[in-house]
Tab-separated table of N, CA and C in Angstrom:
chain	number	residue	atom	x	y	z
W	562	UNK	N	-14.880	-9.676	17.129
W	562	UNK	CA	-13.527	-10.762	16.268
W	562	UNK	C	-12.679	-9.840	14.999
W	563	UNK	N	-11.506	-10.683	15.140
W	563	UNK	CA	-10.157	-9.729	14.302
W	563	UNK	C	-10.285	-11.148	13.201
W	564	UNK	N	-10.172	-10.438	11.925
W	564	UNK	CA	-10.279	-11.319	10.060
W	564	UNK	C	-9.314	-10.952	9.467
W	565	UNK	N	-8.351	-11.970	9.383
W	565	UNK	CA	-7.066	-12.004	8.335
W	565	UNK	C	-7.472	-12.812	6.329
W	566	UNK	N	-7.136	-11.725	5.666
W	566	UNK	CA	-7.531	-11.562	4.163
W	566	UNK	C	-6.725	-11.091	3.800
W	567	UNK	N	-6.643	-11.620	2.132
W	567	UNK	CA	-5.219	-10.740	1.658
W	567	UNK	C	-5.592	-9.441	0.607
W	568	UNK	N	-5.219	-9.062	0.660
W	568	UNK	CA	-5.668	-7.215	0.586
W	568	UNK	C	-5.855	-7.093	-0.527
W	569	UNK	N	-6.647	-6.313	-1.686
W	569	UNK	CA	-6.362	-6.790	-3.077
W	569	UNK	C	-6.914	-4.782	-2.673
W	570	UNK	N	-7.193	-4.319	-4.662
W	570	UNK	CA	-7.327	-3.337	-5.474
W	570	UNK	C	-8.037	-2.436	-4.910
W	571	UNK	N	-8.891	-3.617	-4.471
W	571	UNK	CA	-10.253	-2.714	-3.932
W	571	UNK	C	-10.248	-2.388	-1.930
W	572	UNK	N	-9.066	-2.678	-2.302
W	572	UNK	CA	-8.357	-1.999	-0.567
W	572	UNK	C	-7.657	-1.186	-0.376
W	573	UNK	N	-6.981	-0.636	-1.810
W	573	UNK	CA	-5.950	0.850	-1.043
W	573	UNK	C	-6.011	1.450	-0.957
W	574	UNK	N	-7.654	2.427	-0.715
W	574	UNK	CA	-8.309	3.952	-0.052
W	574	UNK	C	-7.389	3.024	1.598
W	575	UNK	N	-7.713	2.471	1.750
W	575	UNK	CA	-7.975	1.315	3.210
W	575	UNK	C	-6.876	1.345	3.512
W	576	UNK	N	-5.814	0.788	2.722
W	576	UNK	CA	-4.374	0.020	3.056
W	576	UNK	C	-3.657	2.053	2.710
W	577	UNK	N	-3.256	2.284	2.242
W	577	UNK	CA	-3.271	3.824	2.241
W	577	UNK	C	-3.262	4.291	3.562
W	578	UNK	N	-4.470	4.654	4.052
W	578	UNK	CA	-4.359	5.052	5.143
W	578	UNK	C	-3.432	4.881	6.220
W	579	UNK	N	-3.923	2.733	7.011
W	579	UNK	CA	-2.967	3.006	8.369
W	579	UNK	C	-1.829	2.639	7.404
W	580	UNK	N	-0.753	3.280	5.827
W	580	UNK	CA	-0.152	2.922	6.307
W	580	UNK	C	1.025	4.041	6.346
W	581	UNK	N	-0.456	5.409	5.781
W	581	UNK	CA	0.721	6.675	5.825
W	581	UNK	C	0.723	6.900	8.624
W	582	UNK	N	-1.004	6.034	8.502
W	582	UNK	CA	-0.384	5.794	9.530
W	582	UNK	C	0.386	5.413	10.063
W	583	UNK	N	1.179	4.148	9.695
W	583	UNK	CA	2.383	3.898	10.341
W	583	UNK	C	3.852	4.882	9.631
W	584	UNK	N	3.664	5.614	8.305
W	584	UNK	CA	4.939	6.076	8.746
W	584	UNK	C	5.014	7.209	9.455
W	585	UNK	N	3.662	7.640	10.278
W	585	UNK	CA	3.306	8.882	11.197
W	585	UNK	C	4.443	8.558	12.405
W	586	UNK	N	3.367	7.300	12.745
W	586	UNK	CA	3.554	7.210	14.114
W	586	UNK	C	4.883	6.182	14.364
W	587	UNK	N	5.601	5.541	13.519
W	587	UNK	CA	6.622	5.100	13.878
W	587	UNK	C	7.755	4.355	12.408
W	588	UNK	N	8.663	6.482	12.489
W	588	UNK	CA	9.125	6.350	12.060
W	588	UNK	C	9.712	6.071	11.556
W	589	UNK	N	10.626	5.067	12.677
W	589	UNK	CA	11.960	4.838	12.566
W	589	UNK	C	11.404	2.891	12.285
W	590	UNK	N	10.547	2.797	11.741
W	590	UNK	CA	10.757	1.249	11.821
W	590	UNK	C	10.424	1.174	10.686
W	591	UNK	N	9.988	2.161	9.291
W	591	UNK	CA	10.294	2.285	8.560
W	591	UNK	C	10.954	2.718	7.478
W	592	UNK	N	11.698	1.819	6.517
W	592	UNK	CA	12.533	2.805	5.272
W	592	UNK	C	12.834	3.681	4.566
W	593	UNK	N	11.379	3.603	4.271
W	593	UNK	CA	10.403	4.948	3.368
W	593	UNK	C	9.937	5.723	4.502
W	594	UNK	N	9.298	6.591	4.011
W	594	UNK	CA	8.675	8.266	5.158
W	594	UNK	C	7.958	8.652	4.779
W	595	UNK	N	6.762	9.483	5.336
W	595	UNK	CA	5.227	9.583	5.157
W	595	UNK	C	5.786	10.948	3.966
W	596	UNK	N	6.369	11.368	4.267
W	596	UNK	CA	6.773	13.589	3.479
W	596	UNK	C	6.468	12.105	1.878
W	597	UNK	N	7.119	11.431	1.733
W	597	UNK	CA	7.341	10.578	0.041
W	597	UNK	C	5.538	10.350	0.131
W	598	UNK	N	5.096	9.157	0.995
W	598	UNK	CA	4.218	7.699	0.195
W	598	UNK	C	2.411	9.129	0.409
W	599	UNK	N	2.735	10.571	0.814
W	599	UNK	CA	1.124	10.883	1.338
W	599	UNK	C	0.895	11.745	-0.077
W	600	UNK	N	2.031	11.864	-0.972
W	600	UNK	CA	2.111	12.218	-1.910
W	600	UNK	C	1.383	10.897	-3.029
W	601	UNK	N	1.630	9.719	-2.583
W	601	UNK	CA	1.420	8.448	-4.287
W	601	UNK	C	-0.642	8.662	-3.830
W	602	UNK	N	-1.221	8.606	-4.843
W	602	UNK	CA	-2.059	8.450	-5.038
W	602	UNK	C	-2.223	6.803	-4.862
W	603	UNK	N	-3.801	6.726	-4.431
W	603	UNK	CA	-4.383	5.119	-4.334
W	603	UNK	C	-4.882	4.984	-5.082
W	604	UNK	N	-3.900	4.891	-6.238
W	604	UNK	CA	-3.835	4.723	-7.996
W	604	UNK	C	-2.278	3.947	-7.103
W	605	UNK	N	-1.487	4.270	-6.763
W	605	UNK	CA	-0.472	3.468	-6.908
W	605	UNK	C	-0.103	2.944	-5.933
W	606	UNK	N	-1.081	3.042	-4.940
W	606	UNK	CA	-1.424	1.753	-3.167
W	606	UNK	C	-2.528	0.865	-4.464
W	607	UNK	N	-2.685	1.182	-4.906
W	607	UNK	CA	-4.162	-0.369	-5.532
W	607	UNK	C	-2.870	-1.038	-6.871
W	608	UNK	N	-1.602	-1.057	-6.933
W	608	UNK	CA	-0.789	-0.884	-7.852
W	608	UNK	C	0.444	-1.732	-7.114
W	609	UNK	N	0.762	-1.706	-5.901
W	609	UNK	CA	1.128	-1.684	-5.052
W	609	UNK	C	0.554	-3.578	-4.970
W	610	UNK	N	-0.941	-3.485	-4.719
W	610	UNK	CA	-1.652	-4.696	-4.089
W	610	UNK	C	-1.399	-5.203	-5.133
W	611	UNK	N	-1.711	-5.391	-6.480
W	611	UNK	CA	-1.800	-5.935	-7.326
W	611	UNK	C	-0.413	-6.352	-7.653
W	612	UNK	N	0.831	-6.454	-7.549
W	612	UNK	CA	1.777	-6.643	-7.186
W	612	UNK	C	1.722	-8.426	-7.931
W	613	UNK	N	1.953	-9.231	-8.867
W	613	UNK	CA	2.460	-10.747	-9.143
W	613	UNK	C	3.356	-11.200	-7.904
W	614	UNK	N	4.381	-10.026	-7.521
W	614	UNK	CA	5.406	-11.223	-6.715
W	614	UNK	C	5.383	-11.163	-5.040
W	615	UNK	N	4.244	-10.108	-4.559
W	615	UNK	CA	3.986	-10.309	-3.390
W	615	UNK	C	2.583	-9.627	-2.663
W	616	UNK	N	2.334	-10.526	-1.299
W	616	UNK	CA	1.226	-10.632	-0.646
W	616	UNK	C	0.826	-9.300	0.449
W	617	UNK	N	-0.182	-8.569	0.495
W	617	UNK	CA	-0.640	-7.916	2.251
W	617	UNK	C	-1.162	-8.985	2.511
W	618	UNK	N	-1.251	-9.081	3.389
W	618	UNK	CA	-2.169	-10.162	4.536
W	618	UNK	C	-2.743	-8.441	5.421
W	619	UNK	N	-4.253	-8.258	5.558
W	619	UNK	CA	-5.190	-6.911	6.961
W	619	UNK	C	-6.307	-8.193	7.432
W	620	UNK	N	-5.397	-7.751	8.886
W	620	UNK	CA	-6.291	-7.714	9.865
W	620	UNK	C	-7.435	-6.735	9.810
W	621	UNK	N	-8.663	-7.379	9.829
W	621	UNK	CA	-10.059	-6.964	10.569
W	621	UNK	C	-10.313	-6.499	11.562
W	622	UNK	N	-11.254	-5.451	12.676
W	622	UNK	CA	-11.918	-5.363	12.775
W	622	UNK	C	-13.324	-5.278	12.663
W	623	UNK	N	-14.126	-5.997	12.207
W	623	UNK	CA	-15.317	-4.855	10.864
W	623	UNK	C	-14.807	-4.932	9.793
W	624	UNK	N	-15.368	-3.765	9.163
W	624	UNK	CA	-13.698	-3.287	8.078
W	624	UNK	C	-13.383	-1.960	8.439
W	625	UNK	N	-12.335	-2.351	9.711
W	625	UNK	CA	-11.661	-2.042	9.958
W	625	UNK	C	-10.231	-2.440	9.769
W	626	UNK	N	-9.690	-1.444	8.900
W	626	UNK	CA	-7.846	-1.518	8.931
W	626	UNK	C	-7.636	-2.063	9.930
W	627	UNK	N	-7.199	-2.721	10.959
W	627	UNK	CA	-5.777	-2.494	12.505
W	627	UNK	C	-4.832	-2.478	12.255
W	628	UNK	N	-4.151	-3.629	10.881
W	628	UNK	CA	-3.003	-4.299	10.721
W	628	UNK	C	-2.378	-5.015	8.822
W	629	UNK	N	-1.501	-4.610	9.142
W	629	UNK	CA	-0.584	-5.421	7.558
W	629	UNK	C	0.060	-5.361	6.962
W	630	UNK	N	1.328	-6.829	6.440
W	630	UNK	CA	2.091	-6.734	6.487
W	630	UNK	C	2.504	-7.500	5.083
W	631	UNK	N	3.249	-7.318	4.349
W	631	UNK	CA	3.878	-7.372	3.105
W	631	UNK	C	4.790	-8.502	3.152
W	632	UNK	N	4.593	-9.181	2.403
W	632	UNK	CA	5.419	-11.061	1.201
W	632	UNK	C	5.898	-10.078	0.997
W	633	UNK	N	6.832	-10.301	0.060
W	633	UNK	CA	8.114	-9.551	-1.596
W	633	UNK	C	8.516	-11.300	-1.322
W	634	UNK	N	7.520	-11.196	-2.584
W	634	UNK	CA	8.903	-12.825	-2.531
W	634	UNK	C	9.878	-12.556	-4.446
W	635	UNK	N	10.913	-13.000	-4.005
W	635	UNK	CA	11.838	-13.142	-5.103
W	635	UNK	C	11.474	-13.840	-6.304
W	636	UNK	N	12.000	-13.147	-7.669
W	636	UNK	CA	11.156	-14.137	-8.655
W	636	UNK	C	12.580	-14.330	-9.211
W	637	UNK	N	13.546	-14.667	-9.230
W	637	UNK	CA	14.410	-14.986	-10.442
W	637	UNK	C	14.332	-16.514	-9.232
W	638	UNK	N	15.029	-17.149	-10.932
W	638	UNK	CA	14.513	-19.073	-10.591
W	638	UNK	C	15.482	-19.303	-9.318
W	639	UNK	N	16.727	-19.234	-9.738
W	639	UNK	CA	17.322	-19.675	-8.011
W	639	UNK	C	17.187	-18.981	-6.883
W	640	UNK	N	15.967	-17.883	-6.629
W	640	UNK	CA	15.901	-17.285	-5.552
W	640	UNK	C	14.548	-17.764	-4.529
W	641	UNK	N	13.418	-18.158	-6.003
W	641	UNK	CA	12.075	-18.340	-5.767
W	641	UNK	C	11.700	-18.257	-4.099
W	642	UNK	N	12.540	-19.470	-3.741
W	642	UNK	CA	12.670	-19.925	-2.809
W	642	UNK	C	12.146	-18.982	-1.317
W	643	UNK	N	13.141	-17.966	-1.961
W	643	UNK	CA	13.289	-17.255	-0.436
W	643	UNK	C	11.344	-15.983	-0.560
W	644	UNK	N	11.438	-15.436	0.470
W	644	UNK	CA	10.345	-13.904	0.233
W	644	UNK	C	11.453	-13.138	1.428
W	645	UNK	N	10.628	-12.717	1.430
W	645	UNK	CA	11.175	-11.181	2.480
W	645	UNK	C	9.715	-10.188	3.256
W	646	UNK	N	9.347	-10.383	4.578
W	646	UNK	CA	8.353	-9.291	4.700
W	646	UNK	C	8.218	-8.389	5.630
W	647	UNK	N	7.695	-7.826	4.999
W	647	UNK	CA	7.757	-6.043	5.092
W	647	UNK	C	6.825	-4.954	5.274
W	648	UNK	N	7.346	-4.069	6.089
W	648	UNK	CA	5.826	-3.295	6.367
W	648	UNK	C	5.038	-4.222	7.728
W	649	UNK	N	5.857	-4.334	8.862
W	649	UNK	CA	4.969	-5.074	9.297
W	649	UNK	C	3.999	-4.079	10.277
W	650	UNK	N	2.831	-3.917	10.578
W	650	UNK	CA	1.835	-2.401	11.124
W	650	UNK	C	1.149	-3.136	12.101
W	651	UNK	N	0.634	-2.643	13.203
W	651	UNK	CA	-0.209	-2.750	14.554
W	651	UNK	C	-1.265	-1.042	14.576
W	652	UNK	N	-1.944	-0.809	14.329
W	652	UNK	CA	-3.141	0.428	14.356
W	652	UNK	C	-2.283	0.119	16.337
W	653	UNK	N	-2.251	0.559	16.641
W	653	UNK	CA	-1.707	0.957	18.300
W	653	UNK	C	-2.575	0.402	19.377
W	654	UNK	N	-4.436	0.699	19.456
W	654	UNK	CA	-5.316	0.040	19.834
W	654	UNK	C	-4.889	-1.486	19.766
W	655	UNK	N	-5.077	-1.882	19.304
W	655	UNK	CA	-4.772	-3.360	18.949
W	655	UNK	C	-3.353	-4.158	19.419
W	656	UNK	N	-2.611	-3.359	19.421
W	656	UNK	CA	-1.301	-4.119	19.980
W	656	UNK	C	-1.102	-4.551	20.991
W	657	UNK	N	-0.958	-5.066	21.067
W	657	UNK	CA	-0.520	-6.845	22.403
W	657	UNK	C	-2.036	-7.679	22.083
W	658	UNK	N	-2.278	-8.485	21.088
W	658	UNK	CA	-3.291	-9.528	20.400
W	658	UNK	C	-2.947	-10.172	19.863
W	659	UNK	N	-1.277	-10.114	19.510
W	659	UNK	CA	-1.296	-11.716	19.323
W	659	UNK	C	-1.687	-11.503	17.407
W	660	UNK	N	-2.041	-10.024	16.666
W	660	UNK	CA	-2.173	-9.467	15.189
W	660	UNK	C	-0.659	-9.746	14.156
W	661	UNK	N	0.457	-9.727	14.616
W	661	UNK	CA	1.381	-9.498	14.250
W	661	UNK	C	1.439	-10.953	13.676
W	662	UNK	N	0.975	-11.299	15.064
W	662	UNK	CA	1.510	-12.672	14.195
W	662	UNK	C	0.612	-13.733	13.394
W	663	UNK	N	-0.316	-13.385	14.362
W	663	UNK	CA	-1.713	-13.974	12.426
W	663	UNK	C	-1.955	-13.921	11.185
W	664	UNK	N	-0.891	-12.196	12.297
W	664	UNK	CA	-1.109	-12.029	10.028
W	664	UNK	C	0.216	-12.699	9.775
W	665	UNK	N	0.966	-12.845	10.121
W	665	UNK	CA	2.330	-13.710	10.061
W	665	UNK	C	2.386	-14.935	9.203
W	666	UNK	N	1.483	-15.615	9.989
W	666	UNK	CA	1.096	-17.080	9.687
W	666	UNK	C	0.587	-17.616	8.801
W	667	UNK	N	-0.984	-16.021	8.559
W	667	UNK	CA	-1.456	-15.936	7.375
W	667	UNK	C	-0.738	-16.066	5.668
W	668	UNK	N	0.337	-15.317	6.506
W	668	UNK	CA	0.882	-15.170	4.478
W	668	UNK	C	1.895	-16.628	4.677
W	669	UNK	N	2.210	-17.478	6.156
W	669	UNK	CA	2.772	-18.844	6.042
W	669	UNK	C	2.382	-19.416	5.393
W	670	UNK	N	0.662	-19.634	5.821
W	670	UNK	CA	-0.173	-20.564	4.746
W	670	UNK	C	-0.683	-20.219	4.075
W	671	UNK	N	-0.175	-18.954	3.113
W	671	UNK	CA	-0.142	-19.094	2.372
W	671	UNK	C	0.227	-19.215	1.218
W	672	UNK	N	2.098	-19.100	1.359
W	672	UNK	CA	3.158	-18.900	1.065
W	672	UNK	C	3.215	-21.001	0.928
W	673	UNK	N	2.636	-21.504	1.720
W	673	UNK	CA	2.477	-23.176	1.611
W	673	UNK	C	1.388	-24.117	0.648
W	674	UNK	N	0.729	-23.121	0.670
W	674	UNK	CA	0.005	-24.035	-0.019
W	674	UNK	C	-0.061	-23.090	-1.825
W	675	UNK	N	0.962	-22.698	-1.790
W	675	UNK	CA	1.067	-22.000	-3.651
W	675	UNK	C	3.297	-23.200	-3.610
W	676	UNK	N	3.393	-23.053	-2.100
W	676	UNK	CA	4.422	-24.600	-2.633
W	676	UNK	C	5.506	-23.916	-3.356
W	677	UNK	N	5.966	-22.594	-3.858
W	677	UNK	CA	7.745	-22.110	-4.367
W	677	UNK	C	8.426	-21.426	-3.327
W	678	UNK	N	7.519	-20.764	-2.405
W	678	UNK	CA	8.456	-19.943	-1.039
W	678	UNK	C	8.901	-21.112	0.197
W	679	UNK	N	9.919	-21.028	0.615
W	679	UNK	CA	10.708	-22.051	1.695
W	679	UNK	C	11.170	-21.583	3.253
W	680	UNK	N	11.766	-19.961	2.780
W	680	UNK	CA	11.807	-19.440	3.339
W	680	UNK	C	11.777	-18.236	3.553
W	681	UNK	N	11.372	-17.729	5.629
W	681	UNK	CA	11.010	-15.839	5.861
W	681	UNK	C	11.952	-15.496	5.739
W	682	UNK	N	13.084	-13.675	5.276
W	682	UNK	CA	13.750	-13.197	5.868
W	682	UNK	C	12.712	-12.013	6.655
W	683	UNK	N	13.355	-10.942	7.523
W	683	UNK	CA	12.952	-10.132	7.782
W	683	UNK	C	14.164	-8.740	8.503
W	684	UNK	N	13.789	-7.801	8.863
W	684	UNK	CA	14.943	-7.045	8.868
W	684	UNK	C	13.672	-6.154	9.713
W	685	UNK	N	14.681	-6.329	11.020
W	685	UNK	CA	13.837	-5.562	12.160
W	685	UNK	C	14.603	-4.182	13.127
W	686	UNK	N	14.787	-3.301	13.620
W	686	UNK	CA	14.972	-2.475	13.685
W	686	UNK	C	15.958	-3.159	15.378
W	687	UNK	N	17.203	-3.527	15.521
W	687	UNK	CA	18.285	-3.518	16.868
W	687	UNK	C	17.331	-3.601	18.324
W	688	UNK	N	17.059	-2.188	17.756
W	688	UNK	CA	16.850	-2.023	19.438
W	688	UNK	C	15.155	-1.837	19.243
W	689	UNK	N	14.223	-2.770	18.766
W	689	UNK	CA	13.298	-3.173	18.967
W	689	UNK	C	13.407	-4.698	19.722
W	690	UNK	N	13.364	-4.545	20.874
W	690	UNK	CA	13.528	-5.917	21.629
W	690	UNK	C	12.343	-6.513	21.801
W	691	UNK	N	11.216	-5.744	21.654
W	691	UNK	CA	9.637	-6.352	22.196
W	691	UNK	C	9.825	-7.116	20.877
W	692	UNK	N	10.165	-7.030	19.695
W	692	UNK	CA	9.343	-7.353	18.364
W	692	UNK	C	10.298	-8.133	18.200
W	693	UNK	N	11.731	-8.195	17.788
W	693	UNK	CA	13.400	-8.418	18.040
W	693	UNK	C	11.744	-10.085	18.725
W	694	UNK	N	12.107	-10.753	20.238
W	694	UNK	CA	11.939	-11.908	21.034
W	694	UNK	C	9.956	-12.117	20.474
W	695	UNK	N	9.781	-10.997	19.994
W	695	UNK	CA	7.929	-11.571	19.088
W	695	UNK	C	8.555	-12.858	17.995
W	696	UNK	N	9.294	-12.030	17.309
W	696	UNK	CA	9.986	-13.446	15.587
W	696	UNK	C	10.680	-13.766	16.274
W	697	UNK	N	10.977	-13.975	17.072
W	697	UNK	CA	12.065	-14.840	17.112
W	697	UNK	C	11.356	-16.062	17.925
W	698	UNK	N	10.035	-15.709	18.944
W	698	UNK	CA	8.712	-17.293	19.305
W	698	UNK	C	8.218	-17.734	18.356
W	699	UNK	N	8.527	-16.902	17.583
W	699	UNK	CA	7.767	-17.484	15.501
W	699	UNK	C	8.394	-17.924	15.181
W	700	UNK	N	10.269	-18.670	15.501
W	700	UNK	CA	11.258	-19.046	15.055
W	700	UNK	C	12.005	-18.455	14.201
W	701	UNK	N	11.971	-17.265	13.708
W	701	UNK	CA	12.766	-16.358	13.584
W	701	UNK	C	14.072	-16.487	14.519
W	702	UNK	N	15.124	-16.206	13.968
W	702	UNK	CA	16.955	-16.786	13.928
W	702	UNK	C	17.519	-15.817	13.697
W	703	UNK	N	18.264	-14.628	14.559
W	703	UNK	CA	19.285	-13.558	13.886
W	703	UNK	C	20.215	-14.761	13.249
W	704	UNK	N	20.603	-13.716	11.802
W	704	UNK	CA	21.692	-14.084	11.195
W	704	UNK	C	22.499	-14.034	10.821
W	705	UNK	N	22.602	-12.401	10.484
W	705	UNK	CA	22.867	-11.414	10.405
W	705	UNK	C	22.798	-9.721	11.630
W	706	UNK	N	23.345	-8.592	11.264
W	706	UNK	CA	23.191	-7.669	11.970
W	706	UNK	C	24.343	-6.503	10.472
W	707	UNK	N	23.551	-5.065	10.317
W	707	UNK	CA	23.842	-4.435	9.201
W	707	UNK	C	23.393	-3.225	9.948
W	708	UNK	N	24.794	-2.764	10.716
W	708	UNK	CA	25.723	-1.074	11.012
W	708	UNK	C	24.461	-0.479	10.664
W	709	UNK	N	24.069	0.393	10.590
W	709	UNK	CA	24.383	2.264	10.071
W	709	UNK	C	23.603	1.865	9.056
W	710	UNK	N	21.919	0.642	9.325
W	710	UNK	CA	21.466	0.454	8.066
W	710	UNK	C	20.234	1.367	7.577
W	711	UNK	N	19.962	1.963	8.358
W	711	UNK	CA	19.069	3.604	7.944
W	711	UNK	C	19.611	4.736	9.190
W	712	UNK	N	19.637	6.203	7.948
W	712	UNK	CA	19.653	7.302	9.201
W	712	UNK	C	18.209	8.108	8.787
W	713	UNK	N	17.993	8.219	10.178
W	713	UNK	CA	17.826	9.249	10.391
W	713	UNK	C	17.511	9.566	11.276
W	714	UNK	N	17.139	11.447	10.590
W	714	UNK	CA	17.985	12.465	10.702
W	714	UNK	C	20.176	12.215	11.159
W	715	UNK	N	20.218	13.133	12.013
W	715	UNK	CA	21.218	12.471	12.413
W	715	UNK	C	21.934	11.539	12.598
W	716	UNK	N	21.200	10.587	13.276
W	716	UNK	CA	21.520	9.236	14.241
W	716	UNK	C	21.622	8.353	12.383
W	717	UNK	N	22.206	6.836	13.249
W	717	UNK	CA	22.325	5.567	12.707
W	717	UNK	C	20.855	4.746	12.982
W	718	UNK	N	20.089	4.187	12.301
W	718	UNK	CA	19.423	2.531	13.023
W	718	UNK	C	20.166	1.710	12.729
W	719	UNK	N	20.737	0.486	13.845
W	719	UNK	CA	21.244	-0.822	13.508
W	719	UNK	C	19.939	-1.038	13.188
W	720	UNK	N	20.011	-2.726	12.298
W	720	UNK	CA	19.168	-3.358	12.330
W	720	UNK	C	19.704	-4.965	12.722
W	721	UNK	N	18.904	-6.009	12.171
W	721	UNK	CA	18.916	-7.485	12.298
W	721	UNK	C	18.403	-7.889	11.026
W	722	UNK	N	18.881	-9.445	10.864
W	722	UNK	CA	19.259	-10.010	10.243
W	722	UNK	C	17.973	-11.705	10.306
W	723	UNK	N	16.805	-11.306	10.218
W	723	UNK	CA	16.212	-12.421	10.562
W	723	UNK	C	15.658	-13.574	10.081
W	724	UNK	N	15.606	-14.632	9.897
W	724	UNK	CA	15.333	-15.567	9.039
W	724	UNK	C	14.491	-16.682	9.767
W	725	UNK	N	13.701	-18.319	8.789
W	725	UNK	CA	13.060	-19.167	9.493
W	725	UNK	C	12.939	-19.557	8.134
W	726	UNK	N	12.666	-21.089	8.074
W	726	UNK	CA	12.006	-22.185	7.411
W	726	UNK	C	10.592	-21.801	7.937
W	727	UNK	N	9.537	-22.113	6.710
W	727	UNK	CA	8.150	-22.746	6.820
W	727	UNK	C	7.830	-23.476	6.384
């Protein structure tokens, strides 16, 4: 049975391990790169997990972290109703089980309880049709396209910008 919970500094080592896996197995899906993050320490990852304006939810199978997603909240007063989903990843053996959806729903639950964030944003590669459809099924709508949003080697990657109210 998969459980979903907010990660804290105590989870930094397992979070680092899964993040590096994500960057190795799906490099085009992330703005960062394995070559950069492999040199970050567990303490660096603990710092990420302790940011007051961000929440990371993990999916656990027993003690194994199998999925993560981070919500970064805007800090400026006029923008505090907004937050962006980042770094969604589920390890390959656990895909197509609804884990990403349940992690995002957990973040929505936390945001509703806090009562400040009202709108979630995300960016997804335009070529990732499965993820786009999954986000649409969760109520996200495409509101724009960012052509050549990232450069991967000699090629560019386009992204869709999606949002939904919670």
